[in-house]
Protein backbone atom coordinates (compact mmCIF):
# COMPACT_ATOMS: atom_id res chain seq x y z
CA UNK A 1 0.00 0.00 0.00
CA UNK A 2 2.06 3.03 -1.17
CA UNK A 3 2.99 5.66 -3.87
CA UNK A 4 1.49 8.21 -6.21
CA UNK A 5 2.68 6.76 -9.52
CA UNK A 6 5.06 9.62 -10.16
CA UNK A 7 2.26 12.02 -10.91
CA UNK A 8 2.86 15.41 -9.47
CA UNK A 9 0.92 15.12 -6.23
CA UNK A 10 3.67 15.75 -3.71
CA UNK A 11 5.57 12.94 -2.15
CA UNK A 12 2.90 11.30 -0.08
CA UNK A 13 3.20 7.62 -0.92
CA UNK A 14 0.59 4.98 -0.19
CA UNK A 15 1.98 4.12 3.20
CA UNK A 16 2.76 7.56 4.52
CA UNK A 17 5.28 10.29 4.07
CA UNK A 18 8.48 9.96 2.11
CA UNK A 19 11.21 10.76 4.62
CA UNK A 20 13.93 9.97 2.09
CA UNK A 21 13.50 13.25 0.20
CA UNK A 22 13.48 11.11 -2.88
CA UNK A 23 12.59 12.06 -6.42
CA UNK A 24 9.53 10.28 -7.81
CA UNK A 25 9.84 8.99 -11.34
CA UNK A 26 8.76 6.21 -13.69
CA UNK A 27 11.49 3.90 -14.95
CA UNK A 28 12.47 0.26 -15.14
CA UNK A 29 13.59 -1.44 -11.95
CA UNK A 30 14.65 -5.08 -11.93
CA UNK A 31 14.32 -7.73 -9.26
CA UNK A 32 17.52 -6.98 -7.34
CA UNK A 33 17.02 -3.22 -7.32
CA UNK A 34 13.37 -3.53 -6.31
CA UNK A 35 14.22 -5.93 -3.52
CA UNK A 36 17.02 -3.74 -2.17
CA UNK A 37 14.77 -0.68 -2.28
CA UNK A 38 11.93 -2.50 -0.49
CA UNK A 39 14.16 -3.76 2.29
CA UNK A 40 15.55 -0.28 2.93
CA UNK A 41 12.18 1.45 2.66
CA UNK A 42 10.41 -0.93 5.01
CA UNK A 43 13.28 -0.89 7.50
CA UNK A 44 13.12 2.91 7.59
CA UNK A 45 9.32 3.13 7.59
CA UNK A 46 8.23 0.15 9.68
CA UNK A 47 7.96 2.23 12.87
CA UNK A 48 5.69 4.78 11.22
CA UNK A 49 3.62 2.09 9.47
CA UNK A 50 2.98 0.20 12.68
CA UNK A 51 2.33 3.42 14.59
CA UNK A 52 -0.18 4.66 12.01
CA UNK A 53 -1.93 1.39 11.15
CA UNK A 54 -1.21 -0.99 14.03
CA UNK A 55 -4.44 -0.31 15.88
CA UNK A 56 -6.56 -0.77 12.70
CA UNK A 57 -4.73 -4.00 11.87
CA UNK A 58 -4.96 -5.25 15.46
CA UNK A 59 -2.25 -7.42 17.03
CA UNK A 60 -3.95 -10.66 16.13
CA UNK A 61 -6.52 -9.97 13.44
CA UNK A 62 -6.31 -10.95 9.78
CA UNK A 63 -7.20 -7.84 7.76
CA UNK A 64 -6.91 -8.08 3.97
CA UNK A 65 -6.52 -4.34 3.29
CA UNK A 66 -7.60 -0.77 4.09
CA UNK A 67 -11.28 -1.64 3.52
CA UNK A 68 -11.00 -3.71 6.69
CA UNK A 69 -12.20 -7.01 5.22
CA UNK A 70 -11.51 -9.49 7.99
CA UNK A 71 -10.64 -13.12 7.29
CA UNK A 72 -12.84 -14.09 10.23
CA UNK A 73 -15.83 -13.05 8.08
CA UNK A 74 -14.44 -13.57 4.57
CA UNK A 75 -13.23 -17.17 4.96
CA UNK A 76 -11.01 -16.90 1.87
CA UNK A 77 -8.50 -19.35 3.33
CA UNK A 78 -11.28 -21.90 3.76
CA UNK A 79 -13.42 -22.47 6.84
CA UNK A 80 -11.68 -21.22 10.02
CA UNK A 81 -12.36 -24.56 11.67
CA UNK A 82 -10.34 -26.26 8.93
CA UNK A 83 -7.19 -24.25 9.68
CA UNK A 84 -6.34 -26.31 12.74
CA UNK A 85 -3.11 -28.22 12.27
CA UNK A 86 -2.26 -26.64 8.89
CA UNK A 87 1.26 -25.42 8.08
CA UNK A 88 0.80 -21.88 6.78
CA UNK A 89 3.29 -19.50 5.20
CA UNK A 90 2.52 -15.78 5.49
CA UNK A 91 4.51 -13.75 2.96
CA UNK A 92 5.36 -10.09 3.57
CA UNK A 93 3.99 -10.58 7.05
CA UNK A 94 5.04 -7.22 8.51
CA UNK A 95 4.45 -7.48 12.26
CA UNK A 96 2.81 -10.91 11.78
CA UNK A 97 -0.68 -9.88 12.83
CA UNK A 98 -2.30 -12.34 10.40
CA UNK A 99 -0.04 -15.16 11.56
CA UNK A 100 -1.10 -14.56 15.17
CA UNK A 101 -4.75 -14.88 14.09
CA UNK A 102 -3.90 -18.14 12.30
CA UNK A 103 -2.04 -19.49 15.35
CA UNK A 104 -5.07 -18.74 17.53
CA UNK A 105 -7.10 -20.99 15.20
CA UNK A 106 -4.70 -23.88 15.72
CA UNK A 107 -2.66 -23.43 12.52
CA UNK A 108 1.14 -23.51 12.49
CA UNK A 109 2.07 -20.26 10.72
CA UNK A 110 5.52 -19.05 9.69
CA UNK A 111 5.76 -15.27 9.16
CA UNK A 112 8.22 -14.25 6.45
CA UNK A 113 9.29 -10.72 5.60
CA UNK A 114 12.17 -8.98 3.87
CA UNK A 115 12.38 -6.22 6.47
CA UNK A 116 14.27 -6.77 9.70
CA UNK A 117 12.51 -3.80 11.30
CA UNK A 118 9.05 -5.12 10.46
CA UNK A 119 9.98 -8.42 12.10
CA UNK A 120 11.26 -6.56 15.16
CA UNK A 121 7.72 -5.21 15.49
CA UNK A 122 6.49 -8.80 15.32
CA UNK A 123 8.82 -9.61 18.23
CA UNK A 124 7.64 -6.53 20.14
CA UNK A 125 3.99 -7.62 19.87
CA UNK A 126 5.01 -11.14 20.87
CA UNK A 127 3.50 -14.59 20.43
CA UNK A 128 4.92 -17.91 19.40
CA UNK A 129 4.98 -17.44 15.61
CA UNK A 130 8.33 -18.35 13.96
CA UNK A 131 9.75 -15.39 12.02
CA UNK A 132 11.88 -15.67 8.89
CA UNK A 133 13.75 -12.79 7.27
CA UNK A 134 13.89 -13.58 3.54
CA UNK A 135 12.88 -12.47 0.07
CA UNK A 136 9.62 -13.85 -1.32
CA UNK A 137 11.46 -14.57 -4.57
CA UNK A 138 13.76 -17.14 -2.91
CA UNK A 139 11.89 -18.93 -0.16
CA UNK A 140 14.20 -20.76 2.26
CA UNK A 141 11.98 -23.84 2.65
CA UNK A 142 11.92 -27.36 1.24
CA UNK A 143 9.43 -28.34 -1.46
CA UNK A 144 5.99 -29.18 -0.08
CA UNK A 145 6.49 -27.64 3.38
CA UNK A 146 3.11 -25.86 3.68
CA UNK A 147 -0.60 -26.55 3.27
CA UNK A 148 -1.53 -22.91 2.72
CA UNK A 149 0.15 -19.60 1.82
CA UNK A 150 -1.23 -16.10 2.25
CA UNK A 151 -0.25 -12.49 1.99
CA UNK A 152 -2.04 -9.25 2.84
CA UNK A 153 -0.33 -6.69 0.60
CA UNK A 154 3.01 -8.33 1.28
CA UNK A 155 5.75 -8.51 -1.34
CA UNK A 156 3.62 -9.02 -4.51
CA UNK A 157 3.06 -5.30 -5.33
CA UNK A 158 6.77 -4.60 -4.84
CA UNK A 159 8.47 -7.30 -6.91
CA UNK A 160 9.53 -6.96 -10.54
CA UNK A 161 8.85 -10.62 -11.29
CA UNK A 162 5.69 -11.83 -9.55
CA UNK A 163 5.72 -15.12 -11.49
CA UNK A 164 9.01 -15.97 -9.79
CA UNK A 165 7.34 -15.44 -6.41
CA UNK A 166 4.29 -17.50 -7.41
CA UNK A 167 6.52 -20.36 -8.61
CA UNK A 168 8.34 -20.28 -5.30
CA UNK A 169 5.04 -20.33 -3.41
CA UNK A 170 3.88 -23.25 -5.55
CA UNK A 171 7.11 -25.14 -4.85
CA UNK A 172 6.79 -24.86 -1.06
CA UNK A 173 3.06 -25.74 -1.09
CA UNK A 174 1.77 -29.28 -0.90
CA UNK A 175 -0.48 -30.51 -3.74
CA UNK A 176 -3.84 -28.73 -3.73
CA UNK A 177 -2.56 -26.01 -1.38
CA UNK A 178 -4.22 -22.60 -1.48
CA UNK A 179 -2.41 -19.32 -2.16
CA UNK A 180 -4.42 -16.23 -1.27
CA UNK A 181 -2.95 -12.76 -1.64
CA UNK A 182 -4.18 -9.18 -1.71
CA UNK A 183 -2.72 -6.29 -3.69
CA UNK A 184 -3.71 -2.77 -4.63
CA UNK A 185 -6.52 -3.08 -7.15
CA UNK A 186 -4.91 -2.54 -10.58
CA UNK A 187 -7.44 0.14 -11.57
CA UNK A 188 -5.94 2.45 -8.93
CA UNK A 189 -2.83 2.82 -11.07
CA UNK A 190 -4.70 5.12 -13.43
CA UNK A 191 -5.71 7.53 -10.67
CA UNK A 192 -3.70 9.92 -8.50
CA UNK A 193 -3.08 8.26 -5.17
CA UNK A 194 -5.04 10.86 -3.25
CA UNK A 195 -7.89 10.20 -0.83
CA UNK A 196 -9.89 13.31 -1.86
CA UNK A 197 -11.76 14.31 -5.03
CA UNK A 198 -8.47 14.75 -6.93
CA UNK A 199 -8.10 10.98 -6.63
CA UNK A 200 -11.24 10.41 -8.72
CA UNK A 201 -10.03 11.53 -12.16
CA UNK A 202 -7.96 9.33 -14.42
CA UNK A 203 -4.49 10.86 -14.74
CA UNK A 204 -2.31 8.08 -16.19
CA UNK A 205 -2.59 5.07 -18.42
CA UNK A 206 -3.81 1.88 -16.77
CA UNK A 207 -1.82 0.05 -19.44
CA UNK A 208 1.54 1.65 -18.66
CA UNK A 209 3.49 -0.95 -16.69
CA UNK A 210 6.52 1.28 -16.14
CA UNK A 211 7.30 0.95 -12.43
CA UNK A 212 6.84 3.80 -9.98
CA UNK A 213 10.26 4.55 -8.49
CA UNK A 214 11.47 6.95 -5.85
CA UNK A 215 15.20 7.49 -6.16
CA UNK A 216 17.91 9.29 -4.22
CA UNK A 217 20.28 11.97 -5.53
CA UNK A 218 22.57 9.26 -6.97
CA UNK A 219 19.68 7.67 -8.87
CA UNK A 220 19.42 4.66 -6.53
CA UNK A 221 15.88 3.42 -6.04
CA UNK A 222 14.66 3.83 -2.46
CA UNK A 223 11.07 2.75 -3.14
CA UNK A 224 9.61 0.75 -6.02
CA UNK A 225 6.09 -0.32 -6.84
CA UNK A 226 5.19 -2.46 -9.84
CA UNK A 227 1.94 -2.35 -11.76
CA UNK A 228 0.20 -5.32 -13.36
CA UNK A 229 -3.16 -5.04 -15.07
CA UNK A 230 -5.93 -7.34 -13.89
CA UNK A 231 -5.33 -9.56 -16.93
CA UNK A 232 -1.58 -9.62 -16.20
CA UNK A 233 -2.26 -10.78 -12.66
CA UNK A 234 -4.51 -13.61 -13.86
CA UNK A 235 -1.89 -14.71 -16.41
CA UNK A 236 0.84 -14.51 -13.74
CA UNK A 237 -1.19 -16.71 -11.39
CA UNK A 238 -1.64 -19.30 -14.14
CA UNK A 239 2.02 -19.08 -15.24
CA UNK A 240 3.00 -19.62 -11.60
CA UNK A 241 1.18 -22.95 -11.59
CA UNK A 242 -2.12 -22.03 -9.94
CA UNK A 243 -5.82 -22.18 -10.73
CA UNK A 244 -7.73 -18.99 -9.93
CA UNK A 245 -10.74 -19.83 -7.75
CA UNK A 246 -11.98 -16.33 -6.98
CA UNK A 247 -11.12 -12.67 -7.35
CA UNK A 248 -12.53 -10.64 -4.48
CA UNK A 249 -12.97 -6.85 -4.68
CA UNK A 250 -13.95 -5.78 -1.16
CA UNK A 251 -16.50 -2.98 -1.00
CA UNK A 252 -15.94 -0.09 1.37
CA UNK A 253 -18.05 -0.76 4.48
CA UNK A 254 -20.13 1.95 6.13
CA UNK A 255 -18.39 1.48 9.49
CA UNK A 256 -14.95 2.36 8.08
CA UNK A 257 -14.28 6.10 8.22
CA UNK A 258 -10.50 5.91 7.99
CA UNK A 259 -8.18 7.30 5.36
CA UNK A 260 -5.09 5.21 4.63
CA UNK A 261 -2.85 6.91 2.10
CA UNK A 262 -4.98 7.07 -1.05
CA UNK A 263 -7.71 4.82 0.36
CA UNK A 264 -10.72 6.67 1.73
CA UNK A 265 -14.48 6.28 2.12
CA UNK A 266 -14.97 8.74 -0.76
CA UNK A 267 -12.94 6.70 -3.25
CA UNK A 268 -13.81 3.34 -1.72
CA UNK A 269 -17.49 3.91 -2.39
CA UNK A 270 -16.80 4.52 -6.10
CA UNK A 271 -13.86 2.40 -7.22
CA UNK A 272 -12.25 -0.76 -5.86
CA UNK A 273 -9.06 -0.34 -3.82
CA UNK A 274 -8.01 -3.92 -3.19
CA UNK A 275 -7.98 -7.13 -5.23
CA UNK A 276 -7.71 -10.47 -3.46
CA UNK A 277 -6.71 -13.49 -5.54
CA UNK A 278 -7.81 -16.87 -4.24
CA UNK A 279 -5.69 -19.53 -5.95
CA UNK A 280 -5.09 -23.24 -5.66
CA UNK A 281 -1.96 -25.15 -6.63
CA UNK A 282 -2.44 -26.78 -10.01
CA UNK A 283 -0.96 -30.25 -9.78
C1 LIG B 1 2.15 -3.16 3.07
S1 LIG B 1 3.21 -4.12 4.07
C2 LIG B 1 2.09 -5.39 4.55
C3 LIG B 1 2.49 -6.01 5.85
C4 LIG B 1 1.43 -6.89 6.48
N1 LIG B 1 1.05 -7.99 5.62
C5 LIG B 1 0.22 -6.03 6.81
O1 LIG B 1 -0.89 -6.31 6.31
O2 LIG B 1 0.40 -5.08 7.58
C6 LIG B 1 4.24 -4.94 2.86
C7 LIG B 1 5.27 -5.88 3.47
O3 LIG B 1 5.87 -6.64 2.42
C8 LIG B 1 7.25 -6.77 2.71
N2 LIG B 1 7.98 -7.05 1.47
C9 LIG B 1 8.17 -6.22 0.43
N3 LIG B 1 8.87 -6.82 -0.54
C10 LIG B 1 9.12 -8.08 -0.09
C11 LIG B 1 9.80 -9.20 -0.65
N4 LIG B 1 10.38 -9.14 -1.85
N5 LIG B 1 9.86 -10.35 0.08
C12 LIG B 1 9.30 -10.41 1.31
N6 LIG B 1 8.64 -9.37 1.89
C13 LIG B 1 8.55 -8.22 1.19
C14 LIG B 1 7.62 -5.46 3.37
O4 LIG B 1 8.81 -5.56 4.10
C15 LIG B 1 6.39 -5.16 4.21
O5 LIG B 1 6.51 -5.67 5.52
PDB file of C-alpha atoms and ligand atoms in Angstrom, residues 1 15 35 38 42 49 57 63 90-94 97-98 112-115 118 134-137 152-155 158-159, ligand 1:
ATOM      1  CA  UNK A   1       0.000   0.000   0.000  1.00  0.00           C
ATOM      2  CA  UNK A  15       1.976   4.125   3.201  1.00  0.00           C
ATOM      3  CA  UNK A  35      14.223  -5.926  -3.520  1.00  0.00           C
ATOM      4  CA  UNK A  38      11.926  -2.499  -0.490  1.00  0.00           C
ATOM      5  CA  UNK A  42      10.407  -0.925   5.015  1.00  0.00           C
ATOM      6  CA  UNK A  49       3.625   2.093   9.469  1.00  0.00           C
ATOM      7  CA  UNK A  57      -4.731  -4.004  11.873  1.00  0.00           C
ATOM      8  CA  UNK A  63      -7.202  -7.840   7.762  1.00  0.00           C
ATOM      9  CA  UNK A  90       2.521 -15.781   5.491  1.00  0.00           C
ATOM     10  CA  UNK A  91       4.506 -13.754   2.961  1.00  0.00           C
ATOM     11  CA  UNK A  92       5.356 -10.091   3.575  1.00  0.00           C
ATOM     12  CA  UNK A  93       3.986 -10.576   7.052  1.00  0.00           C
ATOM     13  CA  UNK A  94       5.043  -7.215   8.512  1.00  0.00           C
ATOM     14  CA  UNK A  97      -0.680  -9.877  12.832  1.00  0.00           C
ATOM     15  CA  UNK A  98      -2.301 -12.339  10.404  1.00  0.00           C
ATOM     16  CA  UNK A 112       8.221 -14.249   6.449  1.00  0.00           C
ATOM     17  CA  UNK A 113       9.293 -10.719   5.603  1.00  0.00           C
ATOM     18  CA  UNK A 114      12.169  -8.980   3.874  1.00  0.00           C
ATOM     19  CA  UNK A 115      12.378  -6.224   6.469  1.00  0.00           C
ATOM     20  CA  UNK A 118       9.047  -5.122  10.462  1.00  0.00           C
ATOM     21  CA  UNK A 134      13.890 -13.581   3.545  1.00  0.00           C
ATOM     22  CA  UNK A 135      12.877 -12.470   0.071  1.00  0.00           C
ATOM     23  CA  UNK A 136       9.617 -13.853  -1.324  1.00  0.00           C
ATOM     24  CA  UNK A 137      11.464 -14.570  -4.572  1.00  0.00           C
ATOM     25  CA  UNK A 152      -2.041  -9.250   2.840  1.00  0.00           C
ATOM     26  CA  UNK A 153      -0.334  -6.688   0.600  1.00  0.00           C
ATOM     27  CA  UNK A 154       3.014  -8.331   1.282  1.00  0.00           C
ATOM     28  CA  UNK A 155       5.746  -8.512  -1.344  1.00  0.00           C
ATOM     29  CA  UNK A 158       6.769  -4.603  -4.844  1.00  0.00           C
ATOM     30  CA  UNK A 159       8.467  -7.295  -6.909  1.00  0.00           C
TER      31      UNK A 159
HETATM   32  C1  LIG B   1       2.146  -3.161   3.071  1.00  0.00           C
HETATM   33  S1  LIG B   1       3.211  -4.122   4.074  1.00  0.00           S
HETATM   34  C2  LIG B   1       2.087  -5.386   4.553  1.00  0.00           C
HETATM   35  C3  LIG B   1       2.494  -6.012   5.852  1.00  0.00           C
HETATM   36  C4  LIG B   1       1.426  -6.887   6.476  1.00  0.00           C
HETATM   37  N1  LIG B   1       1.054  -7.989   5.616  1.00  0.00           N
HETATM   38  C5  LIG B   1       0.215  -6.027   6.815  1.00  0.00           C
HETATM   39  O1  LIG B   1      -0.890  -6.305   6.313  1.00  0.00           O
HETATM   40  O2  LIG B   1       0.396  -5.080   7.584  1.00  0.00           O
HETATM   41  C6  LIG B   1       4.241  -4.941   2.858  1.00  0.00           C
HETATM   42  C7  LIG B   1       5.266  -5.880   3.467  1.00  0.00           C
HETATM   43  O3  LIG B   1       5.870  -6.641   2.416  1.00  0.00           O
HETATM   44  C8  LIG B   1       7.247  -6.772   2.715  1.00  0.00           C
HETATM   45  N2  LIG B   1       7.975  -7.049   1.469  1.00  0.00           N
HETATM   46  C9  LIG B   1       8.172  -6.223   0.429  1.00  0.00           C
HETATM   47  N3  LIG B   1       8.873  -6.824  -0.535  1.00  0.00           N
HETATM   48  C10 LIG B   1       9.125  -8.076  -0.091  1.00  0.00           C
HETATM   49  C11 LIG B   1       9.803  -9.198  -0.648  1.00  0.00           C
HETATM   50  N4  LIG B   1      10.380  -9.144  -1.848  1.00  0.00           N
HETATM   51  N5  LIG B   1       9.860 -10.347   0.083  1.00  0.00           N
HETATM   52  C12 LIG B   1       9.298 -10.408   1.308  1.00  0.00           C
HETATM   53  N6  LIG B   1       8.640  -9.374   1.893  1.00  0.00           N
HETATM   54  C13 LIG B   1       8.547  -8.216   1.192  1.00  0.00           C
HETATM   55  C14 LIG B   1       7.625  -5.459   3.373  1.00  0.00           C
HETATM   56  O4  LIG B   1       8.806  -5.558   4.105  1.00  0.00           O
HETATM   57  C15 LIG B   1       6.393  -5.163   4.211  1.00  0.00           C
HETATM   58  O5  LIG B   1       6.509  -5.670   5.515  1.00  0.00           O
END
